[in-house]
Backbone as numpy.savetxt, mean C-alpha at the origin, in Angstrom:
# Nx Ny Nz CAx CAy CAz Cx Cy Cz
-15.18 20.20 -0.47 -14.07 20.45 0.45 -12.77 20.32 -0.31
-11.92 21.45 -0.43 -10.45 21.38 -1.01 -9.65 20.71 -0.55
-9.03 19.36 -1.68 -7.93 19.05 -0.91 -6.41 19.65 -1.30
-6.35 19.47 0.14 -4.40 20.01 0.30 -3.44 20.08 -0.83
-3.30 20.88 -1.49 -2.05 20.30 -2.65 -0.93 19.97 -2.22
-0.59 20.06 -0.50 0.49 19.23 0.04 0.08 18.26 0.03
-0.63 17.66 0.44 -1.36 16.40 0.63 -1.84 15.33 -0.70
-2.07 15.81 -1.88 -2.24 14.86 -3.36 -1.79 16.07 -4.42
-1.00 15.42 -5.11 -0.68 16.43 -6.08 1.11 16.74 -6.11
1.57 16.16 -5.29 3.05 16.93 -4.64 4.03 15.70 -4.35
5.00 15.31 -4.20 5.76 14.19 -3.58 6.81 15.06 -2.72
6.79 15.10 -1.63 8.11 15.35 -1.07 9.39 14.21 -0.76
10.34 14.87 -0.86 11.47 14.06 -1.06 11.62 13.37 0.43
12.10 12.31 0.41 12.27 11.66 1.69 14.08 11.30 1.65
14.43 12.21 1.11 16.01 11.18 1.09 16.23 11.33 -0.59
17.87 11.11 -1.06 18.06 10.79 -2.20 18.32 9.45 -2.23
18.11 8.95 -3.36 17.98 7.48 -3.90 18.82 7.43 -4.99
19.71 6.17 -4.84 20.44 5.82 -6.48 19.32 5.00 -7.12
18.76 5.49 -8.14 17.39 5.51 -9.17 17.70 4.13 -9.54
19.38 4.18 -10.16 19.80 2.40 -10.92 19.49 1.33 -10.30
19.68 1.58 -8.95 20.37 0.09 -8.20 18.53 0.25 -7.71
17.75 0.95 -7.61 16.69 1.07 -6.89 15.91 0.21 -8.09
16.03 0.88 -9.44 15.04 -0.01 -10.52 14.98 -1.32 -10.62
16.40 -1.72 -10.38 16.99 -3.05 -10.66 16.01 -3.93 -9.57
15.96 -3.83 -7.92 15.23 -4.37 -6.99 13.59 -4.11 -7.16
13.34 -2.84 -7.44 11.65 -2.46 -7.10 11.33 -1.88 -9.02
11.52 -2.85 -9.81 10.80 -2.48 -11.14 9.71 -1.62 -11.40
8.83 -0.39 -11.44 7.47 -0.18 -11.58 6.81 -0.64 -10.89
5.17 -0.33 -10.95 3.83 0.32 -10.23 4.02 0.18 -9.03
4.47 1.12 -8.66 4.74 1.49 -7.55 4.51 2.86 -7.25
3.99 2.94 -5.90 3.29 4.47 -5.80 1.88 4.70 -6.27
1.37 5.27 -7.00 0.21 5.61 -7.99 0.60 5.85 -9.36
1.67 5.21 -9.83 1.95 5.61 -11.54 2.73 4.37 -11.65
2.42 4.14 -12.68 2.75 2.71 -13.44 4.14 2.85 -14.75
4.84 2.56 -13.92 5.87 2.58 -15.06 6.63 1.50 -15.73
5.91 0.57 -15.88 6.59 -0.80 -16.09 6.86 -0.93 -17.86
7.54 -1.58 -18.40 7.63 -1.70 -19.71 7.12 -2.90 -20.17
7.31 -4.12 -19.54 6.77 -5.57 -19.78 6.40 -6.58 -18.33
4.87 -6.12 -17.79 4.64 -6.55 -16.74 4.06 -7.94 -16.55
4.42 -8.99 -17.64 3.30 -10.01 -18.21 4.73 -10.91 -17.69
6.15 -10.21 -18.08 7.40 -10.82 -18.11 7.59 -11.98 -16.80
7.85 -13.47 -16.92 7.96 -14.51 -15.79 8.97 -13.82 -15.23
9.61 -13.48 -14.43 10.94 -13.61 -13.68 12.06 -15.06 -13.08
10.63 -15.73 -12.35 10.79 -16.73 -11.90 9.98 -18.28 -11.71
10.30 -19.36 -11.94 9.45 -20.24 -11.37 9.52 -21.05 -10.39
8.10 -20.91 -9.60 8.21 -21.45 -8.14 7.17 -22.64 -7.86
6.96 -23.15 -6.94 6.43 -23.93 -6.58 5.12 -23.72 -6.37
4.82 -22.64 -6.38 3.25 -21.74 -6.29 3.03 -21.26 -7.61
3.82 -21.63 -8.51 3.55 -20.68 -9.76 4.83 -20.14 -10.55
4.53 -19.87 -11.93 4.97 -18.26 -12.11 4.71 -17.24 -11.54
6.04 -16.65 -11.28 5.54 -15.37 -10.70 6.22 -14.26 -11.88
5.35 -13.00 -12.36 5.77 -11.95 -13.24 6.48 -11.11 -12.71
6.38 -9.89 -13.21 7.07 -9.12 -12.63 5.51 -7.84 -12.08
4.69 -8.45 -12.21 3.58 -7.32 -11.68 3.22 -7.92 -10.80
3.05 -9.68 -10.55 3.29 -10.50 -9.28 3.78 -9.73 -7.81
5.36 -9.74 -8.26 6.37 -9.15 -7.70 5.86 -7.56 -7.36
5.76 -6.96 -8.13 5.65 -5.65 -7.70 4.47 -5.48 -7.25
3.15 -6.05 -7.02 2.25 -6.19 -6.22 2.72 -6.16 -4.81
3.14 -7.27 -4.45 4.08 -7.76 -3.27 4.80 -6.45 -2.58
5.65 -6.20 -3.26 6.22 -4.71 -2.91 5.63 -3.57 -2.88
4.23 -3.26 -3.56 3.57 -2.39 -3.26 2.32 -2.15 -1.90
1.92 -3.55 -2.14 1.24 -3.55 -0.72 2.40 -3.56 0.79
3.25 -4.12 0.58 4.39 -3.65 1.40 4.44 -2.10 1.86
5.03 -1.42 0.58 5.27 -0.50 0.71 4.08 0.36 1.12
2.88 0.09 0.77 1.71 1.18 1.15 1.31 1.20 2.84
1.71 -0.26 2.97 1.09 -0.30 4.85 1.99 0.23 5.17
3.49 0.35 4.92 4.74 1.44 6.23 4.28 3.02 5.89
3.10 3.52 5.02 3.16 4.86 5.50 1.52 4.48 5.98
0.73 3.99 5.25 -0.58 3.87 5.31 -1.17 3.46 7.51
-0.36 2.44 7.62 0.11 2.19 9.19 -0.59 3.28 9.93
1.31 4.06 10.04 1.43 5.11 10.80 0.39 6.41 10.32
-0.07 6.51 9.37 -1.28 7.15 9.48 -2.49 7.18 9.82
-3.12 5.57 9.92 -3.73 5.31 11.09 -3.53 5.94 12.40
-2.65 5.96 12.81 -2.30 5.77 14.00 -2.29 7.62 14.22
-1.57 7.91 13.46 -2.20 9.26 13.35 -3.67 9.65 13.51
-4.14 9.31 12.65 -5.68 9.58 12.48 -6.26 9.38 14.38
-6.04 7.94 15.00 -6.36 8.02 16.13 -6.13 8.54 17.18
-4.96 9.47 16.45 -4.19 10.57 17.78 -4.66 11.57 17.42
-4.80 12.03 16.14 -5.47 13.45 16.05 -6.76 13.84 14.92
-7.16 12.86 14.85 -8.78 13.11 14.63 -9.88 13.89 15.51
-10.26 14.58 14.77 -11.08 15.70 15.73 -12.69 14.57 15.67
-12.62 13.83 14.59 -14.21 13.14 14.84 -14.03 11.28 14.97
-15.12 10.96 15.51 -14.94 9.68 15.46 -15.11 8.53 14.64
-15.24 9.38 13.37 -15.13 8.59 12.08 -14.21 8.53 11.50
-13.51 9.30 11.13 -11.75 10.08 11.51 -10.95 9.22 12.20
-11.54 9.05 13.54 -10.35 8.13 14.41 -10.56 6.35 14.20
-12.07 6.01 13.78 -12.27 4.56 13.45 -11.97 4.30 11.70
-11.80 5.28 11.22 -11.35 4.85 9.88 -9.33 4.48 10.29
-8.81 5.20 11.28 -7.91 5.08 11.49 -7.16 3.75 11.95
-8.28 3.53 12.95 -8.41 2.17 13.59 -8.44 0.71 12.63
-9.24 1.15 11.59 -8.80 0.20 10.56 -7.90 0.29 9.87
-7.08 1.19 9.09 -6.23 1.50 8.78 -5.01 0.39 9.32
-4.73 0.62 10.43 -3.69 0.11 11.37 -3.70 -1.35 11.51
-5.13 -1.94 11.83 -5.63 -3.42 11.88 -5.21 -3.66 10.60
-6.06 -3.32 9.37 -5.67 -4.08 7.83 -4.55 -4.12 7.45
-4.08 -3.10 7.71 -2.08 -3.31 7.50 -1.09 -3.81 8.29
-1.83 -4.23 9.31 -0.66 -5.06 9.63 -0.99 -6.68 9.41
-2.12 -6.54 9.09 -2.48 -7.87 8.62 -1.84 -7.86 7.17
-1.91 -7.32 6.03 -1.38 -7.26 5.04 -0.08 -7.40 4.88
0.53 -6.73 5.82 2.14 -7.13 6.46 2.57 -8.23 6.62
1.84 -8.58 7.35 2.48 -10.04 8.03 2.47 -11.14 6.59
1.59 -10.81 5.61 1.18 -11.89 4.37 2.57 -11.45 3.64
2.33 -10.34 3.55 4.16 -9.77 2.70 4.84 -10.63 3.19
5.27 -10.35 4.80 6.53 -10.71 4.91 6.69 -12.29 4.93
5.75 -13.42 5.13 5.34 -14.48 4.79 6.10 -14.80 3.77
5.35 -14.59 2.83 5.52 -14.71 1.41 6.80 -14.57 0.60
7.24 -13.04 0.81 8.11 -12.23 -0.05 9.50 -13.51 0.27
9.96 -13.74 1.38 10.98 -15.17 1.30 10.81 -16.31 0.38
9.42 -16.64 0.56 10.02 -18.09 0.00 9.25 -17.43 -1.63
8.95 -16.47 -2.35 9.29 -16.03 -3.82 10.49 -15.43 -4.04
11.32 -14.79 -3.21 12.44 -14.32 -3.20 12.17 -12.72 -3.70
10.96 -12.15 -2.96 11.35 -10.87 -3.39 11.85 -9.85 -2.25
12.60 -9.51 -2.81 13.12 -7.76 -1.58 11.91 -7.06 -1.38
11.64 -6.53 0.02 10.59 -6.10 0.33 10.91 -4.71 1.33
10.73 -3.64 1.00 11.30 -2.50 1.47 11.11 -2.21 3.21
11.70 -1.31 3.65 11.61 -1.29 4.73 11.13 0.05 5.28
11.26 1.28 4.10 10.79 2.32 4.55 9.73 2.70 3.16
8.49 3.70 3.10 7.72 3.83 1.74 8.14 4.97 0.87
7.78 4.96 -0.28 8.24 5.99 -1.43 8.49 7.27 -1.24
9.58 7.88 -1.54 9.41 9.67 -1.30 7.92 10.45 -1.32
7.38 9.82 -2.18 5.64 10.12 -2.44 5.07 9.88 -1.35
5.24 8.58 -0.94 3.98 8.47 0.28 4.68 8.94 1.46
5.91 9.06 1.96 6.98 9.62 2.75 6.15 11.50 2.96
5.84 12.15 1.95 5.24 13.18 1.53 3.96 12.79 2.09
3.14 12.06 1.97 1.76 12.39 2.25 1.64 12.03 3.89
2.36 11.54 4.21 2.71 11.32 5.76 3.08 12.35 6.18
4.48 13.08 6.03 4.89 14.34 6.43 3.64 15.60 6.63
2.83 15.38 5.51 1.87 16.40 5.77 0.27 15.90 6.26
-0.10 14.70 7.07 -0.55 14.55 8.39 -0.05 15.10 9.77
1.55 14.76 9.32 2.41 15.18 10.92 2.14 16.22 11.17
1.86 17.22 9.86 2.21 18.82 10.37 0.50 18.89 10.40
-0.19 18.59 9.83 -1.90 19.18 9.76 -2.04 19.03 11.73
-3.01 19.89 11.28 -3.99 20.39 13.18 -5.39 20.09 12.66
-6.25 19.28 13.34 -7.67 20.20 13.53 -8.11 19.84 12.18
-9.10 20.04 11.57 -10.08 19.98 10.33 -9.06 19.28 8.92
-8.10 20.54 9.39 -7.44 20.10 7.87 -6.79 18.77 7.72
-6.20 18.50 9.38 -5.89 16.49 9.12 -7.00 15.80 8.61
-7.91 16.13 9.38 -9.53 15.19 9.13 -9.33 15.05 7.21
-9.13 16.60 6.81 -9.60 16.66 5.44 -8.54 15.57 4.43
-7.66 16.19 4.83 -6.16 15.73 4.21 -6.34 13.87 4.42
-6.33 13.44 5.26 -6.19 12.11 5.92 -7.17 11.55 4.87
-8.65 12.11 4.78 -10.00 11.28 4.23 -9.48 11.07 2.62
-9.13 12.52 2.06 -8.92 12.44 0.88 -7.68 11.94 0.52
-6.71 11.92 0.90 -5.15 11.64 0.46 -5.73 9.63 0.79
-5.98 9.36 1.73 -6.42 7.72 1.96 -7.33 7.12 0.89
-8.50 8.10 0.71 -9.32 7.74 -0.65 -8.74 7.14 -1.64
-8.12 8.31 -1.80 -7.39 8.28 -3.60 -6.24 7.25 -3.56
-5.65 6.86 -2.67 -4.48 6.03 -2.97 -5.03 4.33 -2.94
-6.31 4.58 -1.97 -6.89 3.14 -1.80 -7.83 2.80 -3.23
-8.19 4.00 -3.31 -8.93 3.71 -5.28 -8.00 3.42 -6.19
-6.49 4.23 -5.96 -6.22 3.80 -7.42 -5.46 2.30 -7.44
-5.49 1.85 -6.09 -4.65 0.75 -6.39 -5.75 -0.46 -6.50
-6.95 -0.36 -6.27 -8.35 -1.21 -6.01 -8.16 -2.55 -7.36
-8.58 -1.33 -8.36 -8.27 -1.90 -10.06 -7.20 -2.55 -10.13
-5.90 -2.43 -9.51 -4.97 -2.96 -9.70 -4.55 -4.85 -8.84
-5.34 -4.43 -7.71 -5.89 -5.72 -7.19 -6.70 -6.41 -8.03
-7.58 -5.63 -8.76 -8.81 -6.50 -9.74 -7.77 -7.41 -10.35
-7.12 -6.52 -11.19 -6.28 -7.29 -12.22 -5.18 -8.23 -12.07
-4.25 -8.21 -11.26 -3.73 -9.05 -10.40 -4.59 -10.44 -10.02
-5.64 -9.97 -9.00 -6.42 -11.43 -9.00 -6.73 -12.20 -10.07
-7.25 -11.59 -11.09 -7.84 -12.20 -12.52 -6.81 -12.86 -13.15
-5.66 -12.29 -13.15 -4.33 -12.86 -14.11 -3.61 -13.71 -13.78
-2.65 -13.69 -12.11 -1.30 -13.94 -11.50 -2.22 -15.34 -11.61
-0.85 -16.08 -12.16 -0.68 -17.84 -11.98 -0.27 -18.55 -10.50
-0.11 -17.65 -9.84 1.23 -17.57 -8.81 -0.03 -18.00 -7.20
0.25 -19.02 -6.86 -1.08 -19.01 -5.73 -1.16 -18.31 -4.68
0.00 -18.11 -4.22 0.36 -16.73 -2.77 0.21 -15.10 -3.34
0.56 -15.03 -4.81 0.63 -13.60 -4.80 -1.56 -13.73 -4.79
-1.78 -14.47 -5.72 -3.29 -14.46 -5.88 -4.08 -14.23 -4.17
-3.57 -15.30 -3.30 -4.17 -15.06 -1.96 -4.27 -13.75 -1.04
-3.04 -13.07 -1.88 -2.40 -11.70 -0.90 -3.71 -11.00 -1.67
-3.66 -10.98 -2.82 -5.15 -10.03 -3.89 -6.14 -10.06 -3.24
-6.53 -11.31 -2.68 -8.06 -11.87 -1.97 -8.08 -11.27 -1.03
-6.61 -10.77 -0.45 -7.05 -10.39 1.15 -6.99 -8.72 1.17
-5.95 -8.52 0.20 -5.41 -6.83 -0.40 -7.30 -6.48 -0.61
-8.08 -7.11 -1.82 -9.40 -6.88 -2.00 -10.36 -6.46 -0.99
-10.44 -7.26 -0.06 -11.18 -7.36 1.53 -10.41 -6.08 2.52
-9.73 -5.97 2.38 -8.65 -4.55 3.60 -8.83 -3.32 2.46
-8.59 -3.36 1.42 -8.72 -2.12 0.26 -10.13 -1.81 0.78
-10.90 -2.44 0.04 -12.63 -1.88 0.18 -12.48 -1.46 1.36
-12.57 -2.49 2.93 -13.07 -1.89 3.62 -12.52 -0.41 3.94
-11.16 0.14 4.03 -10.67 1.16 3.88 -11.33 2.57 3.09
-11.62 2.16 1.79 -12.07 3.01 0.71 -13.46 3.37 1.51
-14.62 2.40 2.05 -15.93 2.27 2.82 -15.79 3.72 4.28
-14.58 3.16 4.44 -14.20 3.73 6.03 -14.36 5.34 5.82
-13.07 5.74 4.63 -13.35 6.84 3.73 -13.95 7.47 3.53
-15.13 7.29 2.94 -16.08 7.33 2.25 -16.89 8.29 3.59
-17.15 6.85 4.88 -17.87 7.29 5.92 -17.98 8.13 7.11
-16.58 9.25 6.71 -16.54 10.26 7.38 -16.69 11.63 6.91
-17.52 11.64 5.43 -17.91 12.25 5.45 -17.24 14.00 4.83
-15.97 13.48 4.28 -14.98 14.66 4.11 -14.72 14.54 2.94
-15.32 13.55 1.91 -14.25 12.96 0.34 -14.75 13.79 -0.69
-13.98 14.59 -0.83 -14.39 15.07 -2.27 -14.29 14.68 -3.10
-15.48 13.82 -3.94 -15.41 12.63 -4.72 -14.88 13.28 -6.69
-15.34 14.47 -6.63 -14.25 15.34 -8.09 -13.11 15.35 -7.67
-12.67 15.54 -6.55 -11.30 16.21 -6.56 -10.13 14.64 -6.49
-10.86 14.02 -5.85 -10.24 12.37 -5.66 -10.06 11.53 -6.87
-11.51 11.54 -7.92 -11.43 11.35 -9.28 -10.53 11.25 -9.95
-10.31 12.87 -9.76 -9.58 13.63 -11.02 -8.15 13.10 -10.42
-7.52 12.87 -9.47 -6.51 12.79 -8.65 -6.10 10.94 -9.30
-7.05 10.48 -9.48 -7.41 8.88 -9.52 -6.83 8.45 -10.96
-7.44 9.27 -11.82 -7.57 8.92 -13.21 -6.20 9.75 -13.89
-5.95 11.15 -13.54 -4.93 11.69 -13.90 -3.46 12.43 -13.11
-3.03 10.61 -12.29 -1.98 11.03 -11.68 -1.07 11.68 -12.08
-0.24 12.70 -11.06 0.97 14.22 -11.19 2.21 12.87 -12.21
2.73 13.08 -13.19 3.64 12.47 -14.12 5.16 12.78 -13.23
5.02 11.80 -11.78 6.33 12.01 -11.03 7.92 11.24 -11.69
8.95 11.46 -11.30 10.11 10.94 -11.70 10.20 9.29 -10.64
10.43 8.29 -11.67 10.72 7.16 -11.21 10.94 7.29 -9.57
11.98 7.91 -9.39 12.69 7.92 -7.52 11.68 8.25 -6.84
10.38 8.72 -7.07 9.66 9.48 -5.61 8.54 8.35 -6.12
8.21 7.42 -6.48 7.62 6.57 -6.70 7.74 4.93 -6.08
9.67 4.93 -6.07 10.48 3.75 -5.40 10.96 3.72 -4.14
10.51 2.68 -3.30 10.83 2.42 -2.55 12.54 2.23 -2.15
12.92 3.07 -1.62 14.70 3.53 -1.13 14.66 1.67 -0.83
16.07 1.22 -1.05 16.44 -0.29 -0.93 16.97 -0.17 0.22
16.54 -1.49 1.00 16.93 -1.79 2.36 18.35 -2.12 2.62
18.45 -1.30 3.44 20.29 -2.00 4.00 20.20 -3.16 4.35
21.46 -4.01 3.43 22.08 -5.30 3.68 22.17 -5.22 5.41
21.46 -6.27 5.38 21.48 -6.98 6.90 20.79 -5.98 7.98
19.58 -5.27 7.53 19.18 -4.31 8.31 17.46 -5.26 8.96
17.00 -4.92 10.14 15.97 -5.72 10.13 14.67 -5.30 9.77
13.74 -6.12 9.72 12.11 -5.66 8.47 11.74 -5.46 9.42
10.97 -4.21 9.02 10.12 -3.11 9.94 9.16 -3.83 9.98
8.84 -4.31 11.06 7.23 -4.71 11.25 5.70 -4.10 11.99
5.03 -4.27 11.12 3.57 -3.30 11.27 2.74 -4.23 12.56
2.26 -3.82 13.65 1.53 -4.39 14.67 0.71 -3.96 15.42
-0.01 -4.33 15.53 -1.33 -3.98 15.91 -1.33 -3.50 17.63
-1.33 -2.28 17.82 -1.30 -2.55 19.48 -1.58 -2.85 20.24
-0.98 -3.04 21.61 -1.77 -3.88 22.33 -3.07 -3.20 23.24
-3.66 -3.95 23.35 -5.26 -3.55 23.61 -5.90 -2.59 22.69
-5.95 -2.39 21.78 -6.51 -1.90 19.88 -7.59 -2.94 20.11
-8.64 -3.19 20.20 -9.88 -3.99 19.36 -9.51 -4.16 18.35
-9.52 -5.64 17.92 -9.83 -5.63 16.33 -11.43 -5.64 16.16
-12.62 -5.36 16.58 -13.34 -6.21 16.40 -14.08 -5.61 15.20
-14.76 -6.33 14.08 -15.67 -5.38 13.49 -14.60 -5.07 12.33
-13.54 -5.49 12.36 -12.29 -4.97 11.15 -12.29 -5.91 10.23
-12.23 -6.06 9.03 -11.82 -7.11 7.76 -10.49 -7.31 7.95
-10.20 -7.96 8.13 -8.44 -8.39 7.78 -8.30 -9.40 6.46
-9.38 -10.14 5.79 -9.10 -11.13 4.96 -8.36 -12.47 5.33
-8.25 -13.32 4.34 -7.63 -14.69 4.76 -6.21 -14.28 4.78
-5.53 -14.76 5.90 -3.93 -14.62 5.53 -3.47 -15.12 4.52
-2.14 -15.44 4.31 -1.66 -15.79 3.12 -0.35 -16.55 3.61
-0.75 -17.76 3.52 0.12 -19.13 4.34 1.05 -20.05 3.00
2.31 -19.92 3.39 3.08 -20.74 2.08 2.67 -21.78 2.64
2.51 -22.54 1.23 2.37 -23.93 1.95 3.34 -25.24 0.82
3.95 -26.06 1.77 4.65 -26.43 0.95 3.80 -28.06 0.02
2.81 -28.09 -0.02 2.49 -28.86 -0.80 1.26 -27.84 -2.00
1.80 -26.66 -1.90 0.95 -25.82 -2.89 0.90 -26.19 -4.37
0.21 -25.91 -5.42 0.44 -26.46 -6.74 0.99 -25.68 -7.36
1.94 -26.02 -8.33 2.89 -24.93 -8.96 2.13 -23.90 -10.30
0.55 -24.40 -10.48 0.06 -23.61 -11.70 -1.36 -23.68 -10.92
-2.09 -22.50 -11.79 -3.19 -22.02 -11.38 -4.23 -23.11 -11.53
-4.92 -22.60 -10.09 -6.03 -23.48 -10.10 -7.24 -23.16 -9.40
């Protein structure tokens, strides 16, 4: 089954961005392309840890993936023609806002900026759910969700294995548990073209920094929050352990 070259392969613009002031807040891997120069680099030390700067941009990336990843759920359950389609959706919506709520937890007491709207890129792969009808959402939705939940999987691996930092590590444990089940969900409707997702996986489009970064939140604007609706079942959904500051946490790995 072909996927959409609107849909993987393409970034549509969501807005212009000043690139400077954007690098300075949201450093690299962000999106599906890794552009960092020294991701090992401490930034800061906290009471949970060092935190790096791939710490950090973890943080901001799972952020940033549930404000489009969300509303595409939610999509999926409005216009899914099948019911694997609409329960992959259903999770979708449950795991991210659980993932949300650990961001926004967290991202205060490490002090990171945490965006409020997602990348021109994923801004793009949303736009072209809105417009799909009929088969081709089904198609677009399975495969464009695949590939973004694979390529960031590895990147959870590594994160867990490394970060000193005990909250960013907990967010990994739970990012791990909501990723899979997602990728599973995927998988089980039956639409993934597992070459075309691959190839999509291993040799991401070489985009420009800006359609990768998350646009910076207006001073004093309020954080978009992801929620689960009311009367949505969770039941049967992974959400993982939350991710609770705690103030008698240990400042190094353990």
């Amino acid at each position: 089954m072909p996927v959409s070259r609107n849909a993987i392969g393409t970034a549509a613009v969501g807005g212009s961005l000043v690139l400077t002031l954007a690098a300075l807040i949201y450093p690299s891997m962000l999106g599906i392309q890794n552009t960092a120069s020294n991701q090992s680099r401490i930034i800061a030390n906290t009471q949970w840890g060092p935190l790096t700067e791939a710490d950090r941009n973890f943080v901001v990336f799972v952020r940033s993936a549930g404000l489009w990843e969300g509303p595409s759920g939610q999509l999926a359950m409005q216009k899914g023609t099948t019911a694997t389609v609409r329960e992959a959706g259903r999770h979708l919506v449950i795991g991210h806002a659980a993932l949300d709520a650990s961001c926004r937890r967290i991202a205060p007491e490490l002090n990171i900026t945490i965006p409020n709207q997602p990348t021109p890129q994923q801004q793009g792969f949303l736009a072209t759910f809105q417009s799909d009808r009929g088969r081709q959402f089904d198609t677009d939705f399975a495969n464009t969700l695949r590939m973004t939940h694979g390529s960031i999987f590895n990147t959870i691996a590594k994160i867990r294995s490394t970060t000193e930092n005990t909250l960013v590590r907990a967010l990994a444990d739970q990012a791990n548990d909501v990723v899979l089940d997602h990728i599973t969900q995927m998988e089980k409707t039956g639409l993934v073209n597992f070459d075309q997702v691959n190839f999509q996986e291993t040799t991401p489009p070489k985009l420009p920094a800006a359609q990768v970064t998350p646009p910076v939140p207006q001073p004093g604007a309020p954080v978009v929050t992801l929620t689960v609706p009311p009367g949505l079942s969770t039941e049967g959904v992974p959400t993982g352990p939350a991710t609770e500051p705690s103030p008698t946490a240990s400042p190094t790995a353990g």
